[in-house]
Amino acid sequence: MHSKTRIRKRWTAEELNTRVAWLCRSCHNQVHAVLSEKELADTWNELALLREHPVILRYVEWVRKRNPRGRIRARREQR
């Protein structure tokens, strides 16, 4: 995704390497199950914005109650 021209025009190489949202594996999987790469790059490109997404917010509230050592699967939502 970072090699796409529209992405390189929007951010510098340094920004692309430092604008990383560190997520646990289950949250990472859920984000990619709900949002496409293009949506992530264009609209939901900050952690604060991801926290406002209704499906992600609902998932985070749900996953907080789970055993952190257990395996949690991502649920695909309709895009």
Short mmCIF file of N, CA and C in Angstrom, two decimals:
data_model
loop_
_atom_site.label_atom_id
_atom_site.label_comp_id
_atom_site.label_asym_id
_atom_site.label_seq_id
_atom_site.Cartn_x
_atom_site.Cartn_y
_atom_site.Cartn_z
N MET A 1 0.82 -1.18 0.00
CA MET A 1 0.00 0.00 0.00
C MET A 1 0.87 1.26 0.00
N HIS A 2 2.01 1.21 0.69
CA HIS A 2 2.85 2.41 0.79
C HIS A 2 3.48 2.79 -0.54
N SER A 3 3.52 1.88 -1.49
CA SER A 3 4.13 2.20 -2.78
C SER A 3 3.14 2.88 -3.73
N LYS A 4 1.88 2.96 -3.36
CA LYS A 4 0.88 3.61 -4.21
C LYS A 4 1.17 5.10 -4.31
N THR A 5 1.01 5.65 -5.50
CA THR A 5 1.31 7.06 -5.74
C THR A 5 0.47 7.98 -4.87
N ARG A 6 -0.81 7.69 -4.72
CA ARG A 6 -1.66 8.57 -3.93
C ARG A 6 -1.24 8.60 -2.46
N ILE A 7 -0.65 7.52 -1.98
CA ILE A 7 -0.17 7.48 -0.60
C ILE A 7 1.14 8.26 -0.48
N ARG A 8 2.03 8.06 -1.43
CA ARG A 8 3.33 8.76 -1.39
C ARG A 8 3.16 10.26 -1.54
N LYS A 9 2.14 10.71 -2.27
CA LYS A 9 1.89 12.15 -2.43
C LYS A 9 1.36 12.77 -1.13
N ARG A 10 0.67 11.98 -0.37
CA ARG A 10 0.01 12.48 0.84
C ARG A 10 0.96 12.58 2.04
N TRP A 11 1.86 11.60 2.19
CA TRP A 11 2.77 11.57 3.34
C TRP A 11 4.20 11.36 2.89
N THR A 12 5.13 11.83 3.72
CA THR A 12 6.56 11.62 3.45
C THR A 12 6.92 10.19 3.86
N ALA A 13 8.10 9.75 3.43
CA ALA A 13 8.57 8.41 3.78
C ALA A 13 8.70 8.27 5.30
N GLU A 14 9.17 9.32 5.95
CA GLU A 14 9.31 9.27 7.41
C GLU A 14 7.96 9.12 8.09
N GLU A 15 6.95 9.84 7.61
CA GLU A 15 5.61 9.72 8.19
C GLU A 15 5.05 8.31 7.99
N LEU A 16 5.29 7.73 6.82
CA LEU A 16 4.79 6.38 6.56
C LEU A 16 5.43 5.36 7.50
N ASN A 17 6.68 5.60 7.87
CA ASN A 17 7.37 4.66 8.76
C ASN A 17 7.07 4.91 10.23
N THR A 18 6.60 6.10 10.58
CA THR A 18 6.35 6.39 11.99
C THR A 18 4.87 6.44 12.35
N ARG A 19 3.99 6.58 11.38
CA ARG A 19 2.54 6.61 11.66
C ARG A 19 2.02 5.18 11.75
N VAL A 20 2.34 4.53 12.83
CA VAL A 20 1.96 3.14 13.02
C VAL A 20 1.07 3.04 14.24
N ALA A 21 -0.03 2.36 14.11
CA ALA A 21 -0.90 2.11 15.26
C ALA A 21 -0.54 0.73 15.80
N TRP A 22 0.04 0.70 16.98
CA TRP A 22 0.42 -0.57 17.60
C TRP A 22 -0.83 -1.17 18.25
N LEU A 23 -1.29 -2.27 17.67
CA LEU A 23 -2.50 -2.94 18.13
C LEU A 23 -2.18 -4.38 18.51
N CYS A 24 -2.96 -4.94 19.41
CA CYS A 24 -2.83 -6.37 19.67
C CYS A 24 -3.29 -7.12 18.41
N ARG A 25 -2.93 -8.38 18.32
CA ARG A 25 -3.24 -9.17 17.13
C ARG A 25 -4.74 -9.24 16.87
N SER A 26 -5.54 -9.45 17.89
CA SER A 26 -6.98 -9.59 17.65
C SER A 26 -7.59 -8.28 17.16
N CYS A 27 -7.14 -7.14 17.71
CA CYS A 27 -7.66 -5.85 17.24
C CYS A 27 -7.19 -5.56 15.81
N HIS A 28 -5.95 -5.90 15.52
CA HIS A 28 -5.41 -5.73 14.17
C HIS A 28 -6.23 -6.53 13.16
N ASN A 29 -6.51 -7.78 13.51
CA ASN A 29 -7.31 -8.62 12.62
C ASN A 29 -8.72 -8.05 12.43
N GLN A 30 -9.30 -7.53 13.50
CA GLN A 30 -10.64 -6.97 13.40
C GLN A 30 -10.66 -5.73 12.52
N VAL A 31 -9.66 -4.87 12.67
CA VAL A 31 -9.59 -3.66 11.84
C VAL A 31 -9.55 -4.05 10.37
N HIS A 32 -8.73 -5.04 10.01
CA HIS A 32 -8.64 -5.45 8.61
C HIS A 32 -9.87 -6.24 8.16
N ALA A 33 -10.59 -6.84 9.08
CA ALA A 33 -11.83 -7.53 8.72
C ALA A 33 -12.94 -6.53 8.41
N VAL A 34 -12.88 -5.37 9.06
CA VAL A 34 -13.95 -4.38 8.92
C VAL A 34 -13.64 -3.37 7.82
N LEU A 35 -12.39 -2.95 7.72
CA LEU A 35 -12.02 -1.86 6.80
C LEU A 35 -11.05 -2.36 5.73
N SER A 36 -11.23 -1.84 4.53
CA SER A 36 -10.30 -2.18 3.45
C SER A 36 -9.02 -1.36 3.61
N GLU A 37 -7.97 -1.75 2.90
CA GLU A 37 -6.71 -1.01 2.93
C GLU A 37 -6.93 0.44 2.49
N LYS A 38 -7.75 0.61 1.46
CA LYS A 38 -8.00 1.96 0.95
C LYS A 38 -8.74 2.81 1.98
N GLU A 39 -9.73 2.24 2.64
CA GLU A 39 -10.45 2.98 3.68
C GLU A 39 -9.51 3.36 4.83
N LEU A 40 -8.64 2.44 5.20
CA LEU A 40 -7.68 2.75 6.27
C LEU A 40 -6.76 3.89 5.87
N ALA A 41 -6.28 3.86 4.65
CA ALA A 41 -5.35 4.90 4.19
C ALA A 41 -6.03 6.25 4.02
N ASP A 42 -7.25 6.24 3.51
CA ASP A 42 -7.92 7.50 3.18
C ASP A 42 -8.67 8.14 4.35
N THR A 43 -9.33 7.35 5.16
CA THR A 43 -10.24 7.89 6.15
C THR A 43 -9.85 7.59 7.59
N TRP A 44 -9.50 6.36 7.87
CA TRP A 44 -9.28 5.90 9.25
C TRP A 44 -7.78 5.76 9.53
N ASN A 45 -7.00 6.79 9.22
CA ASN A 45 -5.54 6.68 9.26
C ASN A 45 -4.91 7.14 10.57
N GLU A 46 -5.68 7.32 11.61
CA GLU A 46 -5.15 7.67 12.93
C GLU A 46 -5.84 6.81 13.99
N LEU A 47 -5.12 6.54 15.06
CA LEU A 47 -5.68 5.71 16.12
C LEU A 47 -6.93 6.36 16.73
N ALA A 48 -6.91 7.67 16.89
CA ALA A 48 -8.07 8.37 17.45
C ALA A 48 -9.30 8.20 16.55
N LEU A 49 -9.09 8.22 15.24
CA LEU A 49 -10.20 8.03 14.31
C LEU A 49 -10.71 6.59 14.37
N LEU A 50 -9.80 5.63 14.46
CA LEU A 50 -10.21 4.23 14.57
C LEU A 50 -11.07 4.01 15.81
N ARG A 51 -10.72 4.69 16.89
CA ARG A 51 -11.49 4.55 18.13
C ARG A 51 -12.90 5.09 17.99
N GLU A 52 -13.15 5.92 17.00
CA GLU A 52 -14.49 6.48 16.78
C GLU A 52 -15.34 5.63 15.84
N HIS A 53 -14.72 4.68 15.14
CA HIS A 53 -15.47 3.82 14.22
C HIS A 53 -16.43 2.96 15.04
N PRO A 54 -17.72 2.96 14.72
CA PRO A 54 -18.71 2.27 15.56
C PRO A 54 -18.46 0.76 15.70
N VAL A 55 -18.07 0.08 14.65
CA VAL A 55 -17.84 -1.36 14.73
C VAL A 55 -16.58 -1.66 15.53
N ILE A 56 -15.53 -0.89 15.31
CA ILE A 56 -14.28 -1.08 16.06
C ILE A 56 -14.52 -0.78 17.54
N LEU A 57 -15.24 0.29 17.82
CA LEU A 57 -15.54 0.66 19.20
C LEU A 57 -16.30 -0.46 19.91
N ARG A 58 -17.30 -1.00 19.25
CA ARG A 58 -18.08 -2.10 19.83
C ARG A 58 -17.20 -3.32 20.07
N TYR A 59 -16.30 -3.60 19.14
CA TYR A 59 -15.39 -4.74 19.28
C TYR A 59 -14.43 -4.53 20.46
N VAL A 60 -13.86 -3.34 20.58
CA VAL A 60 -12.92 -3.05 21.68
C VAL A 60 -13.62 -3.20 23.03
N GLU A 61 -14.83 -2.70 23.13
CA GLU A 61 -15.58 -2.84 24.38
C GLU A 61 -15.83 -4.31 24.70
N TRP A 62 -16.10 -5.12 23.68
CA TRP A 62 -16.34 -6.54 23.87
C TRP A 62 -15.06 -7.28 24.24
N VAL A 63 -13.98 -7.00 23.54
CA VAL A 63 -12.74 -7.75 23.72
C VAL A 63 -12.07 -7.43 25.06
N ARG A 64 -12.33 -6.26 25.61
CA ARG A 64 -11.78 -5.90 26.93
C ARG A 64 -12.21 -6.88 28.02
N LYS A 65 -13.36 -7.48 27.86
CA LYS A 65 -13.91 -8.39 28.87
C LYS A 65 -13.39 -9.82 28.72
N ARG A 66 -12.63 -10.09 27.69
CA ARG A 66 -12.16 -11.44 27.41
C ARG A 66 -10.82 -11.72 28.08
N ASN A 67 -10.51 -12.99 28.19
CA ASN A 67 -9.22 -13.42 28.72
C ASN A 67 -8.12 -12.99 27.76
N PRO A 68 -7.12 -12.22 28.21
CA PRO A 68 -6.08 -11.74 27.30
C PRO A 68 -5.21 -12.85 26.72
N ARG A 69 -5.21 -14.01 27.35
CA ARG A 69 -4.40 -15.12 26.84
C ARG A 69 -5.19 -16.04 25.92
N GLY A 70 -6.48 -15.82 25.84
CA GLY A 70 -7.31 -16.66 24.98
C GLY A 70 -7.22 -16.24 23.53
N ARG A 71 -7.68 -17.11 22.66
CA ARG A 71 -7.68 -16.80 21.23
C ARG A 71 -9.00 -16.15 20.86
N ILE A 72 -8.90 -15.03 20.19
CA ILE A 72 -10.10 -14.28 19.80
C ILE A 72 -10.09 -14.13 18.29
N ARG A 73 -11.17 -14.49 17.67
CA ARG A 73 -11.25 -14.40 16.21
C ARG A 73 -11.96 -13.12 15.79
N ALA A 74 -11.52 -12.58 14.68
CA ALA A 74 -12.15 -11.38 14.12
C ALA A 74 -13.43 -11.77 13.41
N ARG A 75 -14.41 -10.89 13.46
CA ARG A 75 -15.68 -11.10 12.75
C ARG A 75 -15.74 -10.17 11.57
N ARG A 76 -15.96 -10.72 10.42
CA ARG A 76 -16.09 -9.89 9.22
C ARG A 76 -17.44 -9.19 9.23
N GLU A 77 -17.39 -7.90 8.94
CA GLU A 77 -18.61 -7.11 8.80
C GLU A 77 -18.83 -6.86 7.32
N GLN A 78 -20.04 -6.55 6.95
CA GLN A 78 -20.32 -6.18 5.57
C GLN A 78 -19.68 -4.83 5.28
N ARG A 79 -18.94 -4.74 4.20
CA ARG A 79 -18.27 -3.48 3.84
C ARG A 79 -19.15 -2.63 2.99
#
